[in-house]
PDB file of C-alpha atoms in Angstrom:
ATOM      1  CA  UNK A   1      41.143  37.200   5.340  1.00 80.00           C
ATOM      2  CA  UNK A   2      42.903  39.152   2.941  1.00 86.00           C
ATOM      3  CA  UNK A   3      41.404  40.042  -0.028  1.00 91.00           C
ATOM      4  CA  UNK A   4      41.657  42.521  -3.376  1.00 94.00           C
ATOM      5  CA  UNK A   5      38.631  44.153  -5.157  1.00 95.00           C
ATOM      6  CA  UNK A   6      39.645  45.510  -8.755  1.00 94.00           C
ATOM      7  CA  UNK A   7      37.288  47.032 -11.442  1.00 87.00           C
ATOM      8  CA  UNK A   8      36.525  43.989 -13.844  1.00 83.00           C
ATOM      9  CA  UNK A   9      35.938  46.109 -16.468  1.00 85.00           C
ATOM     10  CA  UNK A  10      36.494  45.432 -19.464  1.00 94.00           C
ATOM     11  CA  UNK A  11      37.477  48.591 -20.083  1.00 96.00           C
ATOM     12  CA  UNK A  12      38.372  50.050 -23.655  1.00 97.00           C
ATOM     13  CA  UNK A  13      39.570  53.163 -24.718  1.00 97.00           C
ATOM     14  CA  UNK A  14      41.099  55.087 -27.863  1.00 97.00           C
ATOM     15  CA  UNK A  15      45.450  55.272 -28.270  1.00 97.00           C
ATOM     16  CA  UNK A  16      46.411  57.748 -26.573  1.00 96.00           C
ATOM     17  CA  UNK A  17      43.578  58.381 -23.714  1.00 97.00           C
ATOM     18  CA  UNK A  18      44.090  58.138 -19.592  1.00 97.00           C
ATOM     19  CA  UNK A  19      43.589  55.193 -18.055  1.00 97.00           C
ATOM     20  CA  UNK A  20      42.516  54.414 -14.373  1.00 97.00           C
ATOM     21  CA  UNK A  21      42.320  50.955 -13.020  1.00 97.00           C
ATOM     22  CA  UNK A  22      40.695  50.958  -9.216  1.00 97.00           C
ATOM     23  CA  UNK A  23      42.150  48.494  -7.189  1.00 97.00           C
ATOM     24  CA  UNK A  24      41.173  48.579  -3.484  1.00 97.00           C
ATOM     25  CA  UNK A  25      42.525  46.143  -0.782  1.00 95.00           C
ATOM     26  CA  UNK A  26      41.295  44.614   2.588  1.00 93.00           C
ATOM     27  CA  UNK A  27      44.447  43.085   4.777  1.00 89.00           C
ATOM     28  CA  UNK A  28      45.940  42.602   8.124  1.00 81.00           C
ATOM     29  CA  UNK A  29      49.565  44.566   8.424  1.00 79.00           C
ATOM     30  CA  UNK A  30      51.301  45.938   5.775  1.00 82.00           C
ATOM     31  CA  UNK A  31      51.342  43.735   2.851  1.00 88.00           C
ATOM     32  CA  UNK A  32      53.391  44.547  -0.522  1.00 89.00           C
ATOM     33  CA  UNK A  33      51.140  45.692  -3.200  1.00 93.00           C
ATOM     34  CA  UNK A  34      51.423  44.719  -6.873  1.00 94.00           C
ATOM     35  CA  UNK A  35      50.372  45.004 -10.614  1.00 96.00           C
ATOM     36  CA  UNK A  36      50.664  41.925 -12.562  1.00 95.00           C
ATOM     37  CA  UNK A  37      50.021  42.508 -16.217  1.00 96.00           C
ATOM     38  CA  UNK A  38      49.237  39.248 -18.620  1.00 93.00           C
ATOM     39  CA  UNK A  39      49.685  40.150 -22.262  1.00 93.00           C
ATOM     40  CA  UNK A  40      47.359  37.743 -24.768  1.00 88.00           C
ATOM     41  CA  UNK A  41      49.229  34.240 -25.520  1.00 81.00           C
ATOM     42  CA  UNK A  42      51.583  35.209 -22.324  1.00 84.00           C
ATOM     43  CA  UNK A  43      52.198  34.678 -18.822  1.00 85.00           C
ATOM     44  CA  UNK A  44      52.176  36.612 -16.049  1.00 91.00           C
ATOM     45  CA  UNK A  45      54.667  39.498 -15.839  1.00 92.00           C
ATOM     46  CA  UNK A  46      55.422  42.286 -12.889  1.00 93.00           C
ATOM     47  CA  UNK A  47      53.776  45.418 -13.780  1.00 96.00           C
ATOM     48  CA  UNK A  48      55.019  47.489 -10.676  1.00 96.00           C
ATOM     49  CA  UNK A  49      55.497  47.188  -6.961  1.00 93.00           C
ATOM     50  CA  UNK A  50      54.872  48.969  -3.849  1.00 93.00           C
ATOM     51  CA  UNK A  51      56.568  47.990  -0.380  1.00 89.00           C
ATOM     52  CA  UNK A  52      54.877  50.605   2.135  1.00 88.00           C
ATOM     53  CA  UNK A  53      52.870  53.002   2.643  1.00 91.00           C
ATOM     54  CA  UNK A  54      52.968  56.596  -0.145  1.00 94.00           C
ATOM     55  CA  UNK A  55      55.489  54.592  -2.148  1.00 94.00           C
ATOM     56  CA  UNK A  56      55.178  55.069  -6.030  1.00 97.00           C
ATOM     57  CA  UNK A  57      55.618  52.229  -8.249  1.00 96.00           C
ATOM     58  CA  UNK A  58      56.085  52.899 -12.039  1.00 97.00           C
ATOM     59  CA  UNK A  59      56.971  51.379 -14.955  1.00 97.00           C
ATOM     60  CA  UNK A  60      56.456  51.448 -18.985  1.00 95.00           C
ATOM     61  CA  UNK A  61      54.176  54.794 -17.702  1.00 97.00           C
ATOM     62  CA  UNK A  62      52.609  53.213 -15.694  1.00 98.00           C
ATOM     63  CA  UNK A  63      52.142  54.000 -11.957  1.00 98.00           C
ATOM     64  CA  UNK A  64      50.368  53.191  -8.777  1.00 98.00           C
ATOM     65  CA  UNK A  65      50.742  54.649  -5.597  1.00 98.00           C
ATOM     66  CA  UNK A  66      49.998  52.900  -2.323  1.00 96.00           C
ATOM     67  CA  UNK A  67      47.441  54.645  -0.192  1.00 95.00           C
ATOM     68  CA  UNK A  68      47.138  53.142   3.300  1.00 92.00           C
ATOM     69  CA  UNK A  69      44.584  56.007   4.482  1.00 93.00           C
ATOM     70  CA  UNK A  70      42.227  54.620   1.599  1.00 95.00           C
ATOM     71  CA  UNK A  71      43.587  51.100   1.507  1.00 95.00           C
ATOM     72  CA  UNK A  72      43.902  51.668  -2.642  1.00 97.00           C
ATOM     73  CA  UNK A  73      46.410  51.420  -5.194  1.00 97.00           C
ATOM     74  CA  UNK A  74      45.017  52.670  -7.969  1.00 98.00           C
ATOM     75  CA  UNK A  75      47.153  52.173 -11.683  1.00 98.00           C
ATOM     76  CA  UNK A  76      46.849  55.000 -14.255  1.00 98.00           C
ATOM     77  CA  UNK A  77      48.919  55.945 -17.356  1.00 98.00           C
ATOM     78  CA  UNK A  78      48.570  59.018 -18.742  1.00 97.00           C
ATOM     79  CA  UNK A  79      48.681  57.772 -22.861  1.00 96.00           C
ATOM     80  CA  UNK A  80      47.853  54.511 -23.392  1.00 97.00           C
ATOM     81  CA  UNK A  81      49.037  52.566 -26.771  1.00 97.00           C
ATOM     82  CA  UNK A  82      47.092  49.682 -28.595  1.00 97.00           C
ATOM     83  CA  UNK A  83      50.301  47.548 -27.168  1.00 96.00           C
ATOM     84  CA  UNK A  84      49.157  48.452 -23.548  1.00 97.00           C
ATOM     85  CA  UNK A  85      46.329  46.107 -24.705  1.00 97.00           C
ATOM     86  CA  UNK A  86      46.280  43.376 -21.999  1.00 96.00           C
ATOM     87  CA  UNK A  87      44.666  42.029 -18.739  1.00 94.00           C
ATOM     88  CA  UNK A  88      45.885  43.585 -15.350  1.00 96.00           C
ATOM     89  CA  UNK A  89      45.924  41.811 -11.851  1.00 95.00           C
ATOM     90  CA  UNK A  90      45.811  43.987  -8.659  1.00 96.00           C
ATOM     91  CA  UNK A  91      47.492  42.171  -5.822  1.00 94.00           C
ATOM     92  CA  UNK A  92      48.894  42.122  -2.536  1.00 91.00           C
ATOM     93  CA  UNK A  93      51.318  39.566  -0.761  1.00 86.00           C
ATOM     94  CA  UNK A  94      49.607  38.026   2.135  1.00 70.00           C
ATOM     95  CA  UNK A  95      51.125  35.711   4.970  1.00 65.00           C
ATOM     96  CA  UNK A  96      51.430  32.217   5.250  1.00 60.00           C
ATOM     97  CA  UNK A  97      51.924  30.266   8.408  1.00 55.00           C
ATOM     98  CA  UNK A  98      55.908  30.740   8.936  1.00 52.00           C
ATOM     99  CA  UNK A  99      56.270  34.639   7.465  1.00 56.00           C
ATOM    100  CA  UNK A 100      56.264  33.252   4.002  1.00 58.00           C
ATOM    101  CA  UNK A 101      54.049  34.866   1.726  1.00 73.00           C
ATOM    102  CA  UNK A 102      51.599  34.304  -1.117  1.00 83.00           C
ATOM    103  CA  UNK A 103      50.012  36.516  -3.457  1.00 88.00           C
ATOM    104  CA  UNK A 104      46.376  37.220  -2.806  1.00 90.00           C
ATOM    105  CA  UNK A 105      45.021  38.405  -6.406  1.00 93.00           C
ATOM    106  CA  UNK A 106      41.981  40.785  -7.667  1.00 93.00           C
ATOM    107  CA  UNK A 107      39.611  39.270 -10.379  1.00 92.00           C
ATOM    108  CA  UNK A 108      41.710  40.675 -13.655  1.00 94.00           C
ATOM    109  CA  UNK A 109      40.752  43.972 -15.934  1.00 95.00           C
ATOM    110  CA  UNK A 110      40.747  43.408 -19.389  1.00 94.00           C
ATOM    111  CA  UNK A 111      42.614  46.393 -20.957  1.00 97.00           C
ATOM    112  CA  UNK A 112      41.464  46.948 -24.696  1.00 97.00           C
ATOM    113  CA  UNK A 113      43.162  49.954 -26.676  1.00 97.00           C
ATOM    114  CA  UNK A 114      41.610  50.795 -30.147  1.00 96.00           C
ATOM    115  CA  UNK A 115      43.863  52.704 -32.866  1.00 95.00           C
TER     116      UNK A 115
ATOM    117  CA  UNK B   1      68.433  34.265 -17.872  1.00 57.00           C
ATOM    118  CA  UNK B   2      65.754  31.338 -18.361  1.00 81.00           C
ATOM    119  CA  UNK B   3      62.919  31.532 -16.677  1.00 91.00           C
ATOM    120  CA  UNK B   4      60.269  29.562 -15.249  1.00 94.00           C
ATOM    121  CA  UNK B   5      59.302  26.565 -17.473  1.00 94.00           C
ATOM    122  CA  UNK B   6      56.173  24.819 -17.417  1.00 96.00           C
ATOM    123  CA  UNK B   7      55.059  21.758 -18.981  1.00 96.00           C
ATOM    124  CA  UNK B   8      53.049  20.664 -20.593  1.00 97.00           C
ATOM    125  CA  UNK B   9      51.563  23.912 -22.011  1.00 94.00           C
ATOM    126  CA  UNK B  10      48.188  22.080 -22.710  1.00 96.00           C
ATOM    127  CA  UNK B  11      46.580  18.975 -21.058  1.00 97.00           C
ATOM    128  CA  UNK B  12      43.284  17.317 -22.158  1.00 97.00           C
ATOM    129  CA  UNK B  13      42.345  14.459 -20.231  1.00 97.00           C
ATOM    130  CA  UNK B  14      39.053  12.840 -19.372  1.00 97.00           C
ATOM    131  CA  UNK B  15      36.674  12.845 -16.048  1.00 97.00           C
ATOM    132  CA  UNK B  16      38.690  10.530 -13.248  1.00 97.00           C
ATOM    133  CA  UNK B  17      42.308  10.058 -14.874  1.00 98.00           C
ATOM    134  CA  UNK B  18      45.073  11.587 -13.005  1.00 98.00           C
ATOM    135  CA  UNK B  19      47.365  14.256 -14.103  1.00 98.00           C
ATOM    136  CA  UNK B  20      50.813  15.322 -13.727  1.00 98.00           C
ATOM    137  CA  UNK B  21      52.169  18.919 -14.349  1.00 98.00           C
ATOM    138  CA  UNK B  22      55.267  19.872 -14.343  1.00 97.00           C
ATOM    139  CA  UNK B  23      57.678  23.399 -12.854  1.00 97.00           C
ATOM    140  CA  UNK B  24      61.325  24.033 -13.314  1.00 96.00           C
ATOM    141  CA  UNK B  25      62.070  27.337 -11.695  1.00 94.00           C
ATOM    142  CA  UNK B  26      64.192  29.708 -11.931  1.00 93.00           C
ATOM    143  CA  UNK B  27      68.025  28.356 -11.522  1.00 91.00           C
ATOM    144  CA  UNK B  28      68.850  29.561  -7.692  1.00 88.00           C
ATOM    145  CA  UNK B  29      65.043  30.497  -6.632  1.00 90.00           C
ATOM    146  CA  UNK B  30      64.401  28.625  -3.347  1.00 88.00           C
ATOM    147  CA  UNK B  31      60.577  29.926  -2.937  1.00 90.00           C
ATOM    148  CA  UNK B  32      58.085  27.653  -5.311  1.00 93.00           C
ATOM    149  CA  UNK B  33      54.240  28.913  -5.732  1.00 93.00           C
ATOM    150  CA  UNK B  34      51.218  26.990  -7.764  1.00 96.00           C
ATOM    151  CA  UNK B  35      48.688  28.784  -8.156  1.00 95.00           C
ATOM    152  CA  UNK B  36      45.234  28.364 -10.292  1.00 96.00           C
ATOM    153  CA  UNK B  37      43.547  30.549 -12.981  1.00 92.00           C
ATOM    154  CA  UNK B  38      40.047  29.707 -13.673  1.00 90.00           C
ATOM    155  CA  UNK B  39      37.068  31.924 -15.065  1.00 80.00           C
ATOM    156  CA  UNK B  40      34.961  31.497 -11.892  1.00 72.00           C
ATOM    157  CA  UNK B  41      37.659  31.786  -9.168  1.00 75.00           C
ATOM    158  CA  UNK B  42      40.355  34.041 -10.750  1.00 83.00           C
ATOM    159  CA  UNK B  43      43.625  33.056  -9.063  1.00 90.00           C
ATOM    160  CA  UNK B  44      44.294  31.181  -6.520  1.00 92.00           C
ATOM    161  CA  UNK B  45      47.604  29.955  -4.102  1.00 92.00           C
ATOM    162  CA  UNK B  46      47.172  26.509  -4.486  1.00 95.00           C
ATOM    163  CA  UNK B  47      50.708  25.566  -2.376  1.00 94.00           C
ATOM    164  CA  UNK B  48      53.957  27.167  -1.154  1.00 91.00           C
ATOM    165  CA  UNK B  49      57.595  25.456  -1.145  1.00 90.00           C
ATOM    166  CA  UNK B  50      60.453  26.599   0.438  1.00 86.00           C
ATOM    167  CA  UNK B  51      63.774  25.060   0.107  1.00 81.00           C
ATOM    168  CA  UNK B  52      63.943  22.057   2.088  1.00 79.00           C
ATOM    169  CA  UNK B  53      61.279  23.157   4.334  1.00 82.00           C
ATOM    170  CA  UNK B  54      57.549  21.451   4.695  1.00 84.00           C
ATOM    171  CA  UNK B  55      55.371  23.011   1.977  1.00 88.00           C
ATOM    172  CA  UNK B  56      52.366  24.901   2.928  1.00 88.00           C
ATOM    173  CA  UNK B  57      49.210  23.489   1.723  1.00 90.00           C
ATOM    174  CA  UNK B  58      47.011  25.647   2.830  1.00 88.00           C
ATOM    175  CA  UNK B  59      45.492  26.342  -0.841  1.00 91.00           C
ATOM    176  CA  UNK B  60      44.684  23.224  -2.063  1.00 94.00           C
ATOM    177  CA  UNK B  61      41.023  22.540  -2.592  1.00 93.00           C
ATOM    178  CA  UNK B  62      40.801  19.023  -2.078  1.00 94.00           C
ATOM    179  CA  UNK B  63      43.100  15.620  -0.840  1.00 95.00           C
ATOM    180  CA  UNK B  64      42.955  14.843  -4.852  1.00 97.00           C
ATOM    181  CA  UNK B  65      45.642  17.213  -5.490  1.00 97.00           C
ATOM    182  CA  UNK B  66      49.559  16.880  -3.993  1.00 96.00           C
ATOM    183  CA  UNK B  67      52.518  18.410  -5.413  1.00 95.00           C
ATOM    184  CA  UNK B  68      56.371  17.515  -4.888  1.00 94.00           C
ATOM    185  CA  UNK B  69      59.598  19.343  -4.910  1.00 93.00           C
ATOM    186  CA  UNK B  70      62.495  17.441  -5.919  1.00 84.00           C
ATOM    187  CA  UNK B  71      66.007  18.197  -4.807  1.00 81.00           C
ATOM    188  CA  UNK B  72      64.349  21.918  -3.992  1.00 76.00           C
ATOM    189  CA  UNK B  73      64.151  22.115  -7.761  1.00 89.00           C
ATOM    190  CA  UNK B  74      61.651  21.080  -9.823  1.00 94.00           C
ATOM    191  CA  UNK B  75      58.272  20.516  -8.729  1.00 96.00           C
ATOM    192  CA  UNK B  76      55.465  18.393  -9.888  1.00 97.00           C
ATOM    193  CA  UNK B  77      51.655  19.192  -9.266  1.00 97.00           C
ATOM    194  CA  UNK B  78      49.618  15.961  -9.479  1.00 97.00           C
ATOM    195  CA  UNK B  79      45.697  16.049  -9.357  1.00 98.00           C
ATOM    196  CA  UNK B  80      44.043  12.757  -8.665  1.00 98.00           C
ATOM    197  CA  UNK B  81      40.476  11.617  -9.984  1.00 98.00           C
ATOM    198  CA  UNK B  82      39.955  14.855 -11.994  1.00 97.00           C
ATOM    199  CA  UNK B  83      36.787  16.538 -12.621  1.00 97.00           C
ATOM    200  CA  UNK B  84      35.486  18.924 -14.626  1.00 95.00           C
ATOM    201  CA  UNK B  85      35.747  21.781 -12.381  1.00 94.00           C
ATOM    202  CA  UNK B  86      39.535  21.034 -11.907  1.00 96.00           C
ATOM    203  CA  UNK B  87      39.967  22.871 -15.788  1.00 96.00           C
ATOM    204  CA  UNK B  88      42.088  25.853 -15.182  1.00 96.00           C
ATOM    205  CA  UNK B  89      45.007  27.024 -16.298  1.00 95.00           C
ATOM    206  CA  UNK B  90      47.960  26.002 -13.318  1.00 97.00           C
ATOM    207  CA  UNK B  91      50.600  28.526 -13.209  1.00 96.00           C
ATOM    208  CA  UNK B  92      54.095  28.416 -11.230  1.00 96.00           C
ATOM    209  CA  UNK B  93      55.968  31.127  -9.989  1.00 94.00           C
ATOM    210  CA  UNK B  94      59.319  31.485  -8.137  1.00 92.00           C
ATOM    211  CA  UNK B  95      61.193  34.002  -5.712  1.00 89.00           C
ATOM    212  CA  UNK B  96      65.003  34.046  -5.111  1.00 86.00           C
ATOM    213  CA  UNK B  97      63.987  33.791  -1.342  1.00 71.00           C
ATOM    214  CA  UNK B  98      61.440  33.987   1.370  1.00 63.00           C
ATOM    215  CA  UNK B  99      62.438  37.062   1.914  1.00 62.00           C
ATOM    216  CA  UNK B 100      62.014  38.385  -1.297  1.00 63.00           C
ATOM    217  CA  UNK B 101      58.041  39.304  -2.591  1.00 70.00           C
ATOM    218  CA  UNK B 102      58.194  39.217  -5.851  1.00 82.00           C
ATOM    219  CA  UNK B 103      57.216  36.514  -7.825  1.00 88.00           C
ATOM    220  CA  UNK B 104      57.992  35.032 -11.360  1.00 91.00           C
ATOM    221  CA  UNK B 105      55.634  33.223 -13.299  1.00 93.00           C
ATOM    222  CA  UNK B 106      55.878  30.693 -16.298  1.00 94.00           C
ATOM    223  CA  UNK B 107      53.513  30.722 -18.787  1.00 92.00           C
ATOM    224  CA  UNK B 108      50.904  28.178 -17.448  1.00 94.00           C
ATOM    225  CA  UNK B 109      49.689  24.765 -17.809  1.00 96.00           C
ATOM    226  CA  UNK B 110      45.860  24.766 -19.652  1.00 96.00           C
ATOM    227  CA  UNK B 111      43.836  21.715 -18.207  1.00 97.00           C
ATOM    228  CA  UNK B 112      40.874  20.546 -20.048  1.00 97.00           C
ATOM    229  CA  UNK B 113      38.759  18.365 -18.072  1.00 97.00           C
ATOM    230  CA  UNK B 114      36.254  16.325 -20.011  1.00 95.00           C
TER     231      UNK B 114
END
Protein backbone atom coordinates (compact mmCIF):
# COMPACT_ATOMS: atom_id res chain seq x y z
CA UNK A 1 0.00 0.00 0.00
CA UNK A 2 0.93 3.43 0.07
CA UNK A 3 3.24 4.57 2.36
CA UNK A 4 5.74 7.75 3.40
CA UNK A 5 9.27 7.38 4.94
CA UNK A 6 10.51 10.81 6.52
CA UNK A 7 13.77 11.42 8.55
CA UNK A 8 12.57 11.23 12.31
CA UNK A 9 15.14 13.24 13.32
CA UNK A 10 15.02 15.22 15.73
CA UNK A 11 16.90 17.48 14.09
CA UNK A 12 18.28 20.85 15.64
CA UNK A 13 20.10 23.51 14.27
CA UNK A 14 21.34 27.24 15.01
CA UNK A 15 18.85 30.56 13.62
CA UNK A 16 19.68 31.12 10.63
CA UNK A 17 21.23 27.64 9.17
CA UNK A 18 19.73 25.36 6.03
CA UNK A 19 17.49 22.95 6.69
CA UNK A 20 16.69 19.64 4.76
CA UNK A 21 13.92 17.36 5.72
CA UNK A 22 14.01 13.89 3.47
CA UNK A 23 10.79 12.71 2.78
CA UNK A 24 10.56 9.78 0.31
CA UNK A 25 7.26 8.12 -0.86
CA UNK A 26 6.07 4.62 -2.09
CA UNK A 27 2.44 4.86 -4.04
CA UNK A 28 0.34 3.64 -6.82
CA UNK A 29 -0.54 6.70 -9.46
CA UNK A 30 0.03 10.05 -8.87
CA UNK A 31 -0.92 11.05 -5.48
CA UNK A 32 -0.78 14.85 -4.15
CA UNK A 33 2.12 15.38 -1.95
CA UNK A 34 2.11 17.48 1.23
CA UNK A 35 3.88 19.17 4.26
CA UNK A 36 1.89 19.40 7.31
CA UNK A 37 3.61 21.43 9.97
CA UNK A 38 2.26 21.14 13.85
CA UNK A 39 3.53 24.04 15.92
CA UNK A 40 3.80 23.06 19.98
CA UNK A 41 0.22 23.49 21.79
CA UNK A 42 -1.31 23.51 18.00
CA UNK A 43 -2.94 21.57 15.44
CA UNK A 44 -2.16 20.58 12.31
CA UNK A 45 -1.62 23.26 9.64
CA UNK A 46 -0.74 23.02 5.62
CA UNK A 47 2.83 23.62 5.16
CA UNK A 48 2.84 23.35 1.23
CA UNK A 49 1.42 21.28 -1.56
CA UNK A 50 2.38 19.60 -4.64
CA UNK A 51 -0.25 18.26 -7.32
CA UNK A 52 2.14 16.53 -10.03
CA UNK A 53 5.05 15.75 -11.00
CA UNK A 54 8.34 18.90 -10.93
CA UNK A 55 5.76 21.11 -9.25
CA UNK A 56 7.24 23.47 -6.49
CA UNK A 57 5.40 24.07 -3.42
CA UNK A 58 6.52 26.98 -1.12
CA UNK A 59 5.54 28.81 1.58
CA UNK A 60 6.89 30.97 4.75
CA UNK A 61 10.49 29.88 2.77
CA UNK A 62 9.81 26.96 2.71
CA UNK A 63 9.78 24.63 -0.35
CA UNK A 64 9.52 21.14 -1.63
CA UNK A 65 9.60 19.99 -4.96
CA UNK A 66 7.97 16.79 -6.17
CA UNK A 67 10.35 14.38 -7.80
CA UNK A 68 8.58 11.44 -9.47
CA UNK A 69 12.02 10.04 -11.00
CA UNK A 70 13.16 9.67 -7.21
CA UNK A 71 9.72 9.32 -5.70
CA UNK A 72 10.95 12.32 -3.02
CA UNK A 73 9.81 15.53 -1.89
CA UNK A 74 12.28 16.75 0.01
CA UNK A 75 11.48 20.33 2.28
CA UNK A 76 14.39 22.78 2.76
CA UNK A 77 14.55 26.48 3.80
CA UNK A 78 17.38 28.26 3.27
CA UNK A 79 17.38 30.40 7.00
CA UNK A 80 15.61 28.92 9.50
CA UNK A 81 14.24 31.08 12.67
CA UNK A 82 13.76 29.77 16.35
CA UNK A 83 9.82 30.29 15.28
CA UNK A 84 10.33 27.62 12.49
CA UNK A 85 10.64 25.49 15.69
CA UNK A 86 7.99 22.75 15.19
CA UNK A 87 7.21 19.11 14.08
CA UNK A 88 6.78 18.46 10.24
CA UNK A 89 4.59 15.65 8.58
CA UNK A 90 5.51 14.43 5.03
CA UNK A 91 2.42 13.15 3.29
CA UNK A 92 0.72 12.07 0.34
CA UNK A 93 -3.13 11.68 -0.46
CA UNK A 94 -3.90 8.13 -1.15
CA UNK A 95 -7.25 6.55 -2.55
CA UNK A 96 -10.10 5.26 -0.95
CA UNK A 97 -12.63 2.91 -2.41
CA UNK A 98 -14.89 5.51 -4.53
CA UNK A 99 -11.87 8.15 -5.71
CA UNK A 100 -12.06 9.76 -2.35
CA UNK A 101 -8.92 10.24 -0.73
CA UNK A 102 -7.12 10.10 2.61
CA UNK A 103 -3.92 11.28 3.72
CA UNK A 104 -1.28 8.64 4.17
CA UNK A 105 1.31 10.38 6.71
CA UNK A 106 5.28 9.96 7.46
CA UNK A 107 6.30 9.43 11.19
CA UNK A 108 6.82 13.43 12.10
CA UNK A 109 10.42 15.42 12.34
CA UNK A 110 10.84 17.34 15.24
CA UNK A 111 12.27 20.72 14.08
CA UNK A 112 14.30 22.45 17.00
CA UNK A 113 15.95 25.98 16.20
CA UNK A 114 18.38 27.37 18.90
CA UNK A 115 19.05 31.33 19.06
CA UNK B 1 -13.62 32.02 9.02
CA UNK B 2 -14.00 29.37 11.98
CA UNK B 3 -12.49 26.45 11.65
CA UNK B 4 -12.64 22.99 12.64
CA UNK B 5 -13.72 22.56 16.31
CA UNK B 6 -13.08 19.70 18.38
CA UNK B 7 -14.27 18.74 21.65
CA UNK B 8 -13.44 17.93 24.20
CA UNK B 9 -9.76 19.01 24.01
CA UNK B 10 -8.84 16.42 26.78
CA UNK B 11 -10.54 13.12 27.85
CA UNK B 12 -9.44 10.89 30.79
CA UNK B 13 -11.45 7.97 31.27
CA UNK B 14 -10.80 4.56 32.73
CA UNK B 15 -10.11 0.87 31.11
CA UNK B 16 -13.77 -0.35 29.55
CA UNK B 17 -15.99 2.97 29.70
CA UNK B 18 -17.03 4.31 26.45
CA UNK B 19 -16.22 7.58 24.96
CA UNK B 20 -17.67 10.13 22.82
CA UNK B 21 -15.70 12.81 20.81
CA UNK B 22 -16.93 15.31 19.14
CA UNK B 23 -16.18 17.39 15.20
CA UNK B 24 -17.87 20.43 13.86
CA UNK B 25 -16.28 21.20 10.55
CA UNK B 26 -15.79 23.71 8.64
CA UNK B 27 -19.28 25.58 7.67
CA UNK B 28 -19.83 24.25 3.84
CA UNK B 29 -17.01 21.32 3.92
CA UNK B 30 -18.80 18.14 2.73
CA UNK B 31 -15.54 15.75 3.10
CA UNK B 32 -15.10 14.63 7.05
CA UNK B 33 -11.66 12.72 8.08
CA UNK B 34 -10.70 11.16 11.77
CA UNK B 35 -7.70 10.33 11.99
CA UNK B 36 -5.33 9.11 15.09
CA UNK B 37 -2.01 10.44 16.52
CA UNK B 38 -0.28 8.13 18.78
CA UNK B 39 3.57 7.77 19.69
CA UNK B 40 3.80 4.20 18.32
CA UNK B 41 1.67 4.49 15.13
CA UNK B 42 2.04 8.18 14.08
CA UNK B 43 -1.14 9.02 12.17
CA UNK B 44 -3.57 7.21 11.05
CA UNK B 45 -7.13 7.53 8.71
CA UNK B 46 -9.33 6.16 11.06
CA UNK B 47 -12.75 6.94 8.70
CA UNK B 48 -13.88 9.04 5.71
CA UNK B 49 -17.43 10.89 5.32
CA UNK B 50 -18.75 12.32 2.46
CA UNK B 51 -21.89 14.23 2.34
CA UNK B 52 -24.70 11.98 2.45
CA UNK B 53 -22.76 9.18 1.14
CA UNK B 54 -21.79 5.74 3.18
CA UNK B 55 -18.61 6.50 5.15
CA UNK B 56 -15.56 4.56 4.49
CA UNK B 57 -14.34 2.59 7.33
CA UNK B 58 -11.64 1.21 6.11
CA UNK B 59 -9.28 2.69 9.03
CA UNK B 60 -10.80 1.70 11.97
CA UNK B 61 -8.89 -0.75 14.08
CA UNK B 62 -11.48 -2.56 15.72
CA UNK B 63 -15.75 -3.03 15.83
CA UNK B 64 -15.26 -0.95 19.32
CA UNK B 65 -15.03 2.20 17.50
CA UNK B 66 -18.08 3.85 15.13
CA UNK B 67 -18.45 7.35 14.27
CA UNK B 68 -21.65 9.34 12.96
CA UNK B 69 -22.31 12.27 10.78
CA UNK B 70 -25.29 14.17 11.53
CA UNK B 71 -27.19 16.19 8.99
CA UNK B 72 -23.59 15.96 6.93
CA UNK B 73 -22.41 18.22 9.72
CA UNK B 74 -21.11 17.38 12.75
CA UNK B 75 -19.68 14.16 13.48
CA UNK B 76 -19.23 12.13 16.55
CA UNK B 77 -16.40 9.43 17.04
CA UNK B 78 -17.48 6.93 19.73
CA UNK B 79 -14.99 4.18 21.02
CA UNK B 80 -16.57 1.36 22.93
CA UNK B 81 -14.87 -0.72 25.85
CA UNK B 82 -11.65 1.39 25.76
CA UNK B 83 -8.27 0.24 26.46
CA UNK B 84 -5.20 1.48 27.12
CA UNK B 85 -3.79 1.36 23.76
CA UNK B 86 -6.82 3.40 22.43
CA UNK B 87 -4.79 6.78 24.17
CA UNK B 88 -4.05 9.00 21.29
CA UNK B 89 -4.73 12.15 20.41
CA UNK B 90 -8.06 11.96 17.66
CA UNK B 91 -7.86 14.67 15.22
CA UNK B 92 -10.60 15.82 12.52
CA UNK B 93 -10.06 17.37 9.41
CA UNK B 94 -12.34 18.68 6.60
CA UNK B 95 -12.23 19.43 2.70
CA UNK B 96 -14.72 21.70 0.84
CA UNK B 97 -15.19 18.58 -1.48
CA UNK B 98 -14.11 15.23 -2.68
CA UNK B 99 -12.58 16.75 -5.15
CA UNK B 100 -10.56 18.94 -3.32
CA UNK B 101 -7.08 17.34 -1.41
CA UNK B 102 -6.45 19.43 1.03
CA UNK B 103 -7.37 18.94 4.36
CA UNK B 104 -8.10 21.10 7.54
CA UNK B 105 -7.50 19.98 10.85
CA UNK B 106 -8.80 21.04 14.41
CA UNK B 107 -6.70 20.95 17.12
CA UNK B 108 -7.28 17.36 18.48
CA UNK B 109 -8.97 15.45 21.08
CA UNK B 110 -6.13 13.95 23.86
CA UNK B 111 -7.48 10.51 25.20
CA UNK B 112 -6.05 9.15 28.31
CA UNK B 113 -6.83 5.65 28.81
CA UNK B 114 -6.31 4.34 32.31
Amino acid sequence: GDSVTQMEGPVTLSEEAFLTINCTYTATGYPSLFWYVQYPGEGLQLLLKATKADDKGSNKGFEATYRKETTSFHLEKGSVQVSDSAVYFCALSGTLQGGSEKLVFGKGTKLTVNP
Amino acid sequence: GAGVSQSPSNKVTEKGKDVELRCDPISGHTALYWYRQSLGQGLEFLIYFQGNSAPDKSGLPSDRFSAERTGGSVSTLTIQRTQQEDSAVYLCASSPNRDTDTQYFGPGTRLTVL
